[in-house]
Structures are given as C-alpha cells and as structure tokens.
Amino acid sequence: MKNYKELFEKEFDTSQKIDETFAKICNEQGFKQGIEYLKSIDCKWLNYDGYTILYTINELTKVSTADEEKRKLLKRVSNQEDVIETKIEKNDKFKIPQIVISKKDYEIRVMQLSKLLPSTMELLPDLENDERAGTCFSKAYHIALNLGIPNDIVTGFCYGYTDKSKFLHSWIETKLKSEEVVIDGTLNAIFNKEGYYRLRHIEPITRISNQTLESDIKKYLKYFKTISPEVYYVFRDEIIKDFEKNSDIFER
C-alpha cells in the first residue's frame, strides 16, 4: 500500500500547480504562451473548453451567483465551437430547473442537489457556497448514508485542464426515476452520467455500495476513527480483509 502522502497529496499538489501555472501564464502573457508551457511539460491534450464548462456549472450551483452573472457564464459556454445550445429549463420529471449544455456529440444536464433534496442543506450546510470545494470524500460519505435509495460511492480520477492534471475524486452514482445519474457534492450537482463522465474524463477505480459502507461501519469502522474516507474508498477490500483476519477482536 502506498503511503498517504505519495498517493493522496503529491499527485494532487503537482496537478494543482500545473493548472494554476497554465491559468496564470494565460492571464498574464496570453494563451499562446500558456500552450508553450504545456508543451514544455509534455502534455498530450488540453481541455480548456471542458474546464470552462465545469467552472460555469460550479458557479451556477452557488447561491451567491447573481442571475446576470449566470447569463454571462452561459453565454461564454454557448460561444464554444462544439456547443449547440445552452439553457436553463424546468426538468419535467423532477419539476426543478436544470442546466442543459448540448454539445455536438453528447449532452450535459445538471440539477442542483440542494433544490431536489433541500434536506441535504441540513446535513451539508456548505453545499451552496465556496466552502464545499475540496470536500469530495466526506461529501460522498454523508450523501451515500443519507440518500435513502441504493447508491454507490465511486472513487477514481478526473482531470483539470490537461492529461497531466489528474485528481483523485469521489462521487455518488445512483438511479433517479430510472436514469443513471452522478451526484457530486463539491458541485452541488446531479449530472446525467454520460455528461459527467465525458466532461471530466472520468476513470473509476473503486465502487462501494451504501449497503457495504453501512455494514463496514457497523462491524469495523466505528472502532477506527483515524481511517480517512479516501483511504477506505481506495483500499477498502484490503482493509476489511485484514480486519476479518482478526474478527475476534471486534466481537468482544
């Protein structure tokens, strides 16, 4: 098992630095110079438009974003070459607004988690503001245990601007009215699964059902307050296998 710093901190820090450096160069020196920087570190692809869409969704699901700013953000996305249409409309199934970004080869549909399930604001009071950033592991844990329907915590990699900007991330996958959806607590968002996977270049690693999580907590995890959610998500099978070897300890 890799140590925590190597797996959970080093790659994040490196990826964050690449994205921040690219953005800084673009802002101060221009896009061309930003591209030269990415070439210098051997990046194979740049997903600038996708990152802009993700930023837009993040801003649209915050309570502090004014309506005029929302319109400007959507207008910026609509100007992308492969975007056919952007709009905010009522979702007929759930009777709440949804963001729709129609691209040439797929569609991104997003509802606010806090609007569909207002009770989540009691559980996750930072859901509609900036403090939610960087809390994906704990958000997935609490949503999984309190959603009230079968769901999975999925952990894997998503990407920032480039193939070198790789981040470990956790989210929820479930079905709502027969549709496969992704719930991302750090975005206060419920995505159609295809839209989420294609937008973020998702690479799943592990999947843990809410039933498995509940069972593990009851049997073992309640005794180990120091195991962080991300370590459990990635190494769950190894951890539980070791616990089962010493099950007599937990039966006392």
CSV table of N, CA, C and O in Angstrom, one decimal, residues 63-173:
chain,number,residue,atom,x,y,z
A,63,VAL,N,-25.4,29.7,-4.3
A,63,VAL,CA,-26.5,30.7,-4.0
A,63,VAL,C,-26.0,32.1,-4.2
A,63,VAL,O,-26.8,33.0,-4.5
A,64,SER,N,-24.7,32.4,-4.2
A,64,SER,CA,-24.2,33.8,-4.3
A,64,SER,C,-24.1,34.3,-5.7
A,64,SER,O,-23.9,35.5,-5.9
A,65,THR,N,-24.3,33.4,-6.7
A,65,THR,CA,-24.1,33.9,-8.1
A,65,THR,C,-25.4,34.6,-8.6
A,65,THR,O,-26.5,34.0,-8.6
A,66,ALA,N,-25.3,35.8,-9.0
A,66,ALA,CA,-26.4,36.6,-9.5
A,66,ALA,C,-26.9,36.2,-10.8
A,66,ALA,O,-26.1,35.6,-11.6
A,67,ASP,N,-28.2,36.4,-11.1
A,67,ASP,CA,-28.8,36.0,-12.4
A,67,ASP,C,-28.0,36.5,-13.6
A,67,ASP,O,-27.8,35.8,-14.6
A,68,GLU,N,-27.6,37.8,-13.5
A,68,GLU,CA,-26.9,38.4,-14.6
A,68,GLU,C,-25.6,37.7,-14.9
A,68,GLU,O,-25.2,37.4,-16.0
A,69,GLU,N,-24.9,37.3,-13.8
A,69,GLU,CA,-23.6,36.6,-14.0
A,69,GLU,C,-23.9,35.2,-14.6
A,69,GLU,O,-23.1,34.7,-15.4
A,70,LYS,N,-24.9,34.6,-14.2
A,70,LYS,CA,-25.3,33.3,-14.7
A,70,LYS,C,-25.5,33.4,-16.2
A,70,LYS,O,-25.0,32.5,-17.0
A,71,ARG,N,-26.2,34.4,-16.7
A,71,ARG,CA,-26.4,34.6,-18.1
A,71,ARG,C,-25.1,34.8,-18.9
A,71,ARG,O,-24.9,34.3,-20.0
A,72,LYS,N,-24.2,35.6,-18.3
A,72,LYS,CA,-22.9,35.8,-18.9
A,72,LYS,C,-22.0,34.5,-19.0
A,72,LYS,O,-21.4,34.3,-20.0
A,73,LEU,N,-22.1,33.7,-18.0
A,73,LEU,CA,-21.3,32.5,-18.0
A,73,LEU,C,-21.9,31.5,-19.0
A,73,LEU,O,-21.1,30.9,-19.7
A,74,LEU,N,-23.2,31.4,-19.1
A,74,LEU,CA,-23.8,30.5,-20.1
A,74,LEU,C,-23.5,31.0,-21.5
A,74,LEU,O,-23.3,30.2,-22.4
A,75,LYS,N,-23.5,32.3,-21.7
A,75,LYS,CA,-23.2,32.9,-23.0
A,75,LYS,C,-21.8,32.5,-23.4
A,75,LYS,O,-21.5,32.2,-24.6
A,76,ARG,N,-20.9,32.6,-22.5
A,76,ARG,CA,-19.5,32.2,-22.8
A,76,ARG,C,-19.4,30.8,-23.2
A,76,ARG,O,-18.7,30.5,-24.2
A,77,VAL,N,-20.1,29.9,-22.5
A,77,VAL,CA,-20.1,28.5,-22.9
A,77,VAL,C,-20.7,28.3,-24.3
A,77,VAL,O,-20.2,27.5,-25.1
A,78,SER,N,-21.8,29.0,-24.6
A,78,SER,CA,-22.5,28.9,-25.8
A,78,SER,C,-21.7,29.3,-27.0
A,78,SER,O,-21.9,28.9,-28.2
A,79,ASN,N,-20.6,30.1,-26.8
A,79,ASN,CA,-19.7,30.5,-27.9
A,79,ASN,C,-18.7,29.5,-28.2
A,79,ASN,O,-17.9,29.7,-29.2
A,80,GLN,N,-18.6,28.4,-27.5
A,80,GLN,CA,-17.7,27.3,-27.8
A,80,GLN,C,-18.0,26.6,-29.1
A,80,GLN,O,-19.2,26.5,-29.4
A,81,GLU,N,-17.1,26.3,-29.9
A,81,GLU,CA,-17.3,25.8,-31.2
A,81,GLU,C,-18.2,24.5,-31.3
A,81,GLU,O,-19.0,24.4,-32.2
A,82,ASP,N,-18.1,23.6,-30.3
A,82,ASP,CA,-18.9,22.4,-30.4
A,82,ASP,C,-20.1,22.4,-29.6
A,82,ASP,O,-20.8,21.4,-29.4
A,83,VAL,N,-20.5,23.6,-29.0
A,83,VAL,CA,-21.7,23.7,-28.2
A,83,VAL,C,-22.8,24.2,-29.1
A,83,VAL,O,-22.7,25.2,-29.8
A,84,ILE,N,-23.9,23.4,-29.1
A,84,ILE,CA,-25.1,23.8,-30.0
A,84,ILE,C,-26.0,24.7,-29.3
A,84,ILE,O,-26.5,25.6,-29.8
A,85,GLU,N,-26.2,24.4,-27.9
A,85,GLU,CA,-27.2,25.2,-27.2
A,85,GLU,C,-26.9,25.2,-25.7
A,85,GLU,O,-26.4,24.1,-25.2
A,86,THR,N,-27.2,26.2,-25.0
A,86,THR,CA,-27.1,26.3,-23.5
A,86,THR,C,-28.4,26.9,-23.1
A,86,THR,O,-28.9,27.8,-23.6
A,87,LYS,N,-28.9,26.3,-22.0
A,87,LYS,CA,-30.2,26.9,-21.4
A,87,LYS,C,-30.4,26.4,-20.0
A,87,LYS,O,-29.8,25.4,-19.6
A,88,ILE,N,-31.3,27.1,-19.3
A,88,ILE,CA,-31.8,26.7,-18.0
A,88,ILE,C,-33.3,26.5,-18.2
A,88,ILE,O,-34.0,27.4,-18.6
A,89,GLU,N,-33.7,25.3,-18.0
A,89,GLU,CA,-35.2,25.0,-18.2
A,89,GLU,C,-35.7,24.1,-17.1
A,89,GLU,O,-34.9,23.6,-16.3
A,90,LYS,N,-37.0,23.9,-17.0
A,90,LYS,CA,-37.6,23.1,-16.0
A,90,LYS,C,-37.4,21.6,-16.4
A,90,LYS,O,-37.7,21.2,-17.5
A,91,ASN,N,-36.9,20.8,-15.5
A,91,ASN,CA,-36.9,19.3,-15.7
A,91,ASN,C,-38.3,18.8,-15.5
A,91,ASN,O,-38.9,18.9,-14.4
A,92,ASP,N,-38.8,18.1,-16.5
A,92,ASP,CA,-40.2,17.7,-16.4
A,92,ASP,C,-40.4,16.6,-15.4
A,92,ASP,O,-41.5,16.5,-14.8
A,93,LYS,N,-39.4,15.7,-15.2
A,93,LYS,CA,-39.5,14.6,-14.2
A,93,LYS,C,-39.5,15.1,-12.8
A,93,LYS,O,-40.3,14.6,-11.9
A,94,PHE,N,-38.6,16.1,-12.5
A,94,PHE,CA,-38.4,16.5,-11.1
A,94,PHE,C,-38.9,17.8,-10.8
A,94,PHE,O,-38.9,18.3,-9.6
A,95,LYS,N,-39.4,18.6,-11.8
A,95,LYS,CA,-40.1,19.9,-11.5
A,95,LYS,C,-39.2,20.9,-10.9
A,95,LYS,O,-39.7,21.8,-10.1
A,96,ILE,N,-37.9,20.9,-11.2
A,96,ILE,CA,-37.0,21.9,-10.8
A,96,ILE,C,-36.1,22.3,-12.0
A,96,ILE,O,-36.1,21.6,-13.0
A,97,PRO,N,-35.5,23.5,-11.9
A,97,PRO,CA,-34.7,23.9,-13.0
A,97,PRO,C,-33.5,23.0,-13.2
A,97,PRO,O,-32.9,22.4,-12.3
A,98,GLN,N,-33.0,22.9,-14.5
A,98,GLN,CA,-31.8,22.2,-14.8
A,98,GLN,C,-31.0,23.0,-15.8
A,98,GLN,O,-31.6,23.7,-16.7
A,99,ILE,N,-29.7,22.8,-15.8
A,99,ILE,CA,-28.8,23.4,-16.8
A,99,ILE,C,-28.7,22.4,-17.9
A,99,ILE,O,-28.4,21.2,-17.6
A,100,VAL,N,-28.8,22.8,-19.1
A,100,VAL,CA,-28.6,21.9,-20.3
A,100,VAL,C,-27.6,22.5,-21.2
A,100,VAL,O,-27.7,23.7,-21.6
A,101,ILE,N,-26.5,21.8,-21.4
A,101,ILE,CA,-25.4,22.2,-22.4
A,101,ILE,C,-25.4,21.1,-23.4
A,101,ILE,O,-24.9,20.0,-23.2
A,102,SER,N,-25.9,21.4,-24.6
A,102,SER,CA,-25.9,20.4,-25.7
A,102,SER,C,-24.7,20.6,-26.6
A,102,SER,O,-24.5,21.7,-27.2
A,103,LYS,N,-23.9,19.6,-26.6
A,103,LYS,CA,-22.7,19.6,-27.5
A,103,LYS,C,-23.0,18.8,-28.7
A,103,LYS,O,-24.0,18.1,-28.8
A,104,LYS,N,-22.1,18.8,-29.7
A,104,LYS,CA,-22.3,18.1,-30.9
A,104,LYS,C,-22.4,16.6,-30.7
A,104,LYS,O,-23.2,15.9,-31.5
A,105,ASP,N,-21.7,16.0,-29.8
A,105,ASP,CA,-21.7,14.5,-29.6
A,105,ASP,C,-22.3,14.0,-28.3
A,105,ASP,O,-22.4,12.8,-28.1
A,106,TYR,N,-22.6,14.9,-27.4
A,106,TYR,CA,-23.3,14.5,-26.1
A,106,TYR,C,-23.9,15.7,-25.4
A,106,TYR,O,-23.7,16.8,-25.8
A,107,GLU,N,-24.7,15.4,-24.4
A,107,GLU,CA,-25.4,16.4,-23.7
A,107,GLU,C,-25.0,16.4,-22.2
A,107,GLU,O,-24.9,15.3,-21.6
A,108,ILE,N,-24.9,17.5,-21.6
A,108,ILE,CA,-24.7,17.7,-20.1
A,108,ILE,C,-25.9,18.2,-19.5
A,108,ILE,O,-26.4,19.3,-19.9
A,109,ARG,N,-26.5,17.5,-18.6
A,109,ARG,CA,-27.7,18.0,-17.9
A,109,ARG,C,-27.4,18.0,-16.4
A,109,ARG,O,-27.0,17.0,-15.8
A,110,VAL,N,-27.7,19.1,-15.7
A,110,VAL,CA,-27.4,19.3,-14.3
A,110,VAL,C,-28.5,19.9,-13.5
A,110,VAL,O,-29.0,21.0,-13.9
A,111,MET,N,-28.9,19.3,-12.4
A,111,MET,CA,-29.8,19.8,-11.4
A,111,MET,C,-29.0,20.1,-10.2
A,111,MET,O,-28.1,19.4,-9.9
A,112,GLN,N,-29.5,21.1,-9.4
A,112,GLN,CA,-28.9,21.4,-8.1
A,112,GLN,C,-29.4,20.3,-7.1
A,112,GLN,O,-30.6,20.2,-6.9
A,113,LEU,N,-28.5,19.7,-6.4
A,113,LEU,CA,-28.8,18.7,-5.3
A,113,LEU,C,-29.6,19.4,-4.2
A,113,LEU,O,-30.6,18.8,-3.8
A,114,SER,N,-29.3,20.6,-3.9
A,114,SER,CA,-30.0,21.3,-2.8
A,114,SER,C,-31.4,21.7,-3.1
A,114,SER,O,-32.2,21.9,-2.3
A,115,LYS,N,-31.7,21.8,-4.4
A,115,LYS,CA,-33.1,22.1,-4.8
A,115,LYS,C,-33.9,20.8,-4.9
A,115,LYS,O,-35.1,20.9,-4.6
A,116,LEU,N,-33.3,19.7,-5.4
A,116,LEU,CA,-34.1,18.5,-5.5
A,116,LEU,C,-34.3,17.9,-4.1
A,116,LEU,O,-35.3,17.4,-3.8
A,117,LEU,N,-33.3,18.0,-3.3
A,117,LEU,CA,-33.3,17.4,-1.9
A,117,LEU,C,-32.9,18.5,-0.9
A,117,LEU,O,-31.8,18.5,-0.4
A,118,PRO,N,-33.8,19.4,-0.6
A,118,PRO,CA,-33.5,20.5,0.3
A,118,PRO,C,-33.0,20.1,1.7
A,118,PRO,O,-32.2,20.8,2.3
A,119,SER,N,-33.3,18.9,2.1
A,119,SER,CA,-32.8,18.4,3.4
A,119,SER,C,-31.3,18.2,3.5
A,119,SER,O,-30.7,18.1,4.6
A,120,THR,N,-30.7,18.1,2.3
A,120,THR,CA,-29.2,18.0,2.3
A,120,THR,C,-28.5,19.2,2.8
A,120,THR,O,-27.4,19.1,3.3
A,121,MET,N,-29.2,20.3,2.8
A,121,MET,CA,-28.6,21.5,3.4
A,121,MET,C,-28.4,21.4,4.9
A,121,MET,O,-27.5,22.1,5.5
A,122,GLU,N,-29.3,20.7,5.6
A,122,GLU,CA,-29.1,20.5,7.0
A,122,GLU,C,-27.9,19.6,7.3
A,122,GLU,O,-27.1,19.8,8.2
A,123,LEU,N,-27.7,18.6,6.4
A,123,LEU,CA,-26.6,17.7,6.5
A,123,LEU,C,-25.3,18.3,6.1
A,123,LEU,O,-24.2,18.1,6.7
A,124,LEU,N,-25.4,19.1,5.0
A,124,LEU,CA,-24.2,19.7,4.3
A,124,LEU,C,-24.4,21.2,4.2
A,124,LEU,O,-24.7,21.6,3.1
A,125,PRO,N,-24.2,22.0,5.2
A,125,PRO,CA,-24.6,23.4,5.2
A,125,PRO,C,-23.8,24.2,4.2
A,125,PRO,O,-24.2,25.3,3.9
A,126,ASP,N,-22.6,23.7,3.8
A,126,ASP,CA,-21.8,24.5,2.8
A,126,ASP,C,-22.1,24.1,1.4
A,126,ASP,O,-21.3,24.5,0.5
A,127,LEU,N,-23.1,23.4,1.1
A,127,LEU,CA,-23.4,22.8,-0.2
A,127,LEU,C,-23.5,23.9,-1.3
A,127,LEU,O,-23.2,23.7,-2.4
A,128,GLU,N,-24.0,25.1,-0.9
A,128,GLU,CA,-24.3,26.1,-1.9
A,128,GLU,C,-23.2,27.2,-1.9
A,128,GLU,O,-23.4,28.3,-2.5
A,129,ASN,N,-22.1,27.0,-1.2
A,129,ASN,CA,-21.1,28.1,-1.2
A,129,ASN,C,-19.7,27.5,-1.5
A,129,ASN,O,-19.5,26.3,-1.7
A,130,ASP,N,-18.7,28.4,-1.4
A,130,ASP,CA,-17.3,28.0,-1.8
A,130,ASP,C,-16.6,27.1,-0.9
A,130,ASP,O,-15.7,26.4,-1.2
A,131,GLU,N,-17.1,27.0,0.3
A,131,GLU,CA,-16.5,26.1,1.3
A,131,GLU,C,-16.6,24.6,1.0
A,131,GLU,O,-15.9,23.8,1.5
A,132,ARG,N,-17.5,24.3,0.0
A,132,ARG,CA,-17.7,22.9,-0.4
A,132,ARG,C,-16.5,22.3,-1.2
A,132,ARG,O,-16.3,21.1,-1.3
A,133,ALA,N,-15.7,23.2,-1.7
A,133,ALA,CA,-14.5,22.8,-2.5
A,133,ALA,C,-13.6,22.0,-1.7
A,133,ALA,O,-13.3,22.2,-0.6
A,134,GLY,N,-13.1,20.9,-2.3
A,134,GLY,CA,-12.1,20.0,-1.7
A,134,GLY,C,-12.6,19.1,-0.6
A,134,GLY,O,-11.9,18.5,0.2
A,135,THR,N,-14.0,18.9,-0.6
A,135,THR,CA,-14.6,18.1,0.4
A,135,THR,C,-15.3,16.8,-0.2
A,135,THR,O,-16.2,16.3,0.4
A,136,CYS,N,-14.8,16.4,-1.4
A,136,CYS,CA,-15.5,15.3,-2.1
A,136,CYS,C,-15.6,14.0,-1.3
A,136,CYS,O,-16.6,13.3,-1.3
A,137,PHE,N,-14.6,13.7,-0.5
A,137,PHE,CA,-14.6,12.4,0.2
A,137,PHE,C,-15.6,12.4,1.3
A,137,PHE,O,-16.4,11.4,1.4
A,138,SER,N,-15.6,13.4,2.1
A,138,SER,CA,-16.6,13.5,3.1
A,138,SER,C,-18.0,13.7,2.6
A,138,SER,O,-19.0,13.1,3.1
A,139,LYS,N,-18.2,14.5,1.5
A,139,LYS,CA,-19.5,14.7,0.9
A,139,LYS,C,-20.1,13.4,0.4
A,139,LYS,O,-21.2,13.0,0.7
A,140,ALA,N,-19.2,12.6,-0.3
A,140,ALA,CA,-19.7,11.3,-0.8
A,140,ALA,C,-20.1,10.4,0.4
A,140,ALA,O,-21.2,9.7,0.3
A,141,TYR,N,-19.4,10.4,1.5
A,141,TYR,CA,-19.7,9.5,2.6
A,141,TYR,C,-21.1,9.9,3.2
A,141,TYR,O,-21.9,9.0,3.4
A,142,HIS,N,-21.3,11.2,3.4
A,142,HIS,CA,-22.6,11.6,4.0
A,142,HIS,C,-23.8,11.4,3.1
A,142,HIS,O,-24.9,11.0,3.5
A,143,ILE,N,-23.6,11.7,1.8
A,143,ILE,CA,-24.7,11.6,0.9
A,143,ILE,C,-25.0,10.1,0.7
A,143,ILE,O,-26.2,9.7,0.7
A,144,ALA,N,-24.0,9.2,0.6
A,144,ALA,CA,-24.3,7.8,0.5
A,144,ALA,C,-25.1,7.3,1.6
A,144,ALA,O,-26.1,6.5,1.4
A,145,LEU,N,-24.8,7.7,2.9
A,145,LEU,CA,-25.5,7.2,4.0
A,145,LEU,C,-26.9,7.8,4.2
A,145,LEU,O,-27.7,7.2,4.9
A,146,ASN,N,-27.2,8.9,3.6
A,146,ASN,CA,-28.4,9.6,3.9
A,146,ASN,C,-29.3,9.8,2.6
A,146,ASN,O,-30.4,10.4,2.8
A,147,LEU,N,-29.0,9.2,1.5
A,147,LEU,CA,-29.7,9.4,0.3
A,147,LEU,C,-31.1,8.7,0.3
A,147,LEU,O,-32.1,9.2,-0.2
A,148,GLY,N,-31.1,7.6,1.0
A,148,GLY,CA,-32.3,6.8,1.2
A,148,GLY,C,-32.7,5.9,0.1
A,148,GLY,O,-33.8,5.3,0.1
A,149,ILE,N,-31.8,5.8,-0.9
A,149,ILE,CA,-32.0,4.8,-2.0
A,149,ILE,C,-30.7,4.1,-2.3
A,149,ILE,O,-29.6,4.7,-1.9
A,150,PRO,N,-30.7,3.0,-3.0
A,150,PRO,CA,-29.4,2.3,-3.3
A,150,PRO,C,-28.5,3.2,-4.1
A,150,PRO,O,-28.9,3.9,-5.0
A,151,ASN,N,-27.2,3.3,-3.7
A,151,ASN,CA,-26.3,4.1,-4.4
A,151,ASN,C,-24.9,3.6,-4.2
A,151,ASN,O,-24.6,2.7,-3.3
A,152,ASP,N,-23.9,4.0,-4.9
A,152,ASP,CA,-22.5,3.6,-4.8
A,152,ASP,C,-21.7,4.9,-4.6
A,152,ASP,O,-21.9,5.9,-5.3
A,153,ILE,N,-20.7,4.8,-3.7
A,153,ILE,CA,-19.6,5.7,-3.7
A,153,ILE,C,-18.6,5.2,-4.8
A,153,ILE,O,-18.0,4.1,-4.6
A,154,VAL,N,-18.3,6.1,-5.7
A,154,VAL,CA,-17.3,5.7,-6.8
A,154,VAL,C,-16.1,6.7,-6.6
A,154,VAL,O,-16.3,7.9,-6.5
A,155,THR,N,-14.9,6.1,-6.6
A,155,THR,CA,-13.7,6.8,-6.5
A,155,THR,C,-12.8,6.6,-7.7
A,155,THR,O,-12.7,5.4,-8.1
A,156,GLY,N,-12.2,7.6,-8.2
A,156,GLY,CA,-11.4,7.5,-9.4
A,156,GLY,C,-10.7,8.8,-9.7
A,156,GLY,O,-10.6,9.7,-8.8
A,157,PHE,N,-10.3,8.9,-10.9
A,157,PHE,CA,-9.6,10.1,-11.3
A,157,PHE,C,-10.4,10.9,-12.2
A,157,PHE,O,-11.2,10.4,-13.1
A,158,CYS,N,-10.3,12.2,-12.1
A,158,CYS,CA,-10.9,13.2,-13.0
A,158,CYS,C,-9.7,14.1,-13.4
A,158,CYS,O,-8.7,14.1,-12.8
A,159,TYR,N,-9.9,14.9,-14.4
A,159,TYR,CA,-8.9,15.8,-14.9
A,159,TYR,C,-9.2,17.2,-14.9
A,159,TYR,O,-10.4,17.6,-15.1
A,160,GLY,N,-8.2,18.1,-14.8
A,160,GLY,CA,-8.3,19.5,-14.9
A,160,GLY,C,-8.1,20.0,-16.3
A,160,GLY,O,-8.8,19.4,-17.2
A,161,TYR,N,-7.2,20.9,-16.6
A,161,TYR,CA,-7.0,21.4,-17.9
A,161,TYR,C,-6.4,20.4,-18.8
A,161,TYR,O,-6.7,20.4,-20.0
A,162,THR,N,-5.5,19.5,-18.3
A,162,THR,CA,-4.7,18.7,-19.2
A,162,THR,C,-4.6,17.2,-18.7
A,162,THR,O,-5.1,16.9,-17.6
A,163,ASP,N,-4.0,16.4,-19.5
A,163,ASP,CA,-3.8,15.0,-19.1
A,163,ASP,C,-2.8,14.9,-18.0
A,163,ASP,O,-2.7,13.8,-17.4
A,164,LYS,N,-2.1,15.9,-17.7
A,164,LYS,CA,-1.1,15.9,-16.6
A,164,LYS,C,-1.8,16.4,-15.3
A,164,LYS,O,-1.2,16.3,-14.2
A,165,SER,N,-3.0,16.9,-15.4
A,165,SER,CA,-3.7,17.4,-14.2
A,165,SER,C,-4.7,16.4,-13.8
A,165,SER,O,-5.9,16.4,-14.1
A,166,LYS,N,-4.3,15.5,-12.9
A,166,LYS,CA,-5.0,14.3,-12.6
A,166,LYS,C,-5.3,14.3,-11.1
A,166,LYS,O,-4.4,14.4,-10.3
A,167,PHE,N,-6.6,14.2,-10.8
A,167,PHE,CA,-7.0,14.4,-9.4
A,167,PHE,C,-7.9,13.2,-8.9
A,167,PHE,O,-8.8,12.8,-9.6
A,168,LEU,N,-7.5,12.7,-7.7
A,168,LEU,CA,-8.4,11.6,-7.1
A,168,LEU,C,-9.7,12.3,-6.6
A,168,LEU,O,-9.6,13.4,-6.0
A,169,HIS,N,-10.8,11.6,-6.9
A,169,HIS,CA,-12.1,12.3,-6.6
A,169,HIS,C,-13.1,11.2,-6.2
A,169,HIS,O,-13.0,10.0,-6.7
A,170,SER,N,-14.1,11.5,-5.4
A,170,SER,CA,-15.2,10.6,-5.1
A,170,SER,C,-16.5,11.3,-5.4
A,170,SER,O,-16.7,12.5,-5.1
A,171,TRP,N,-17.5,10.5,-5.8
A,171,TRP,CA,-18.8,11.0,-6.1
A,171,TRP,C,-19.8,9.8,-5.9
A,171,TRP,O,-19.4,8.7,-5.6
A,172,ILE,N,-21.1,10.1,-6.1
A,172,ILE,CA,-22.1,9.1,-5.9
A,172,ILE,C,-22.8,8.8,-7.2
A,172,ILE,O,-23.0,9.7,-8.0
A,173,GLU,N,-23.0,7.5,-7.4
A,173,GLU,CA,-23.8,7.1,-8.6
A,173,GLU,C,-25.0,6.3,-8.1
A,173,GLU,O,-25.0,5.5,-7.2
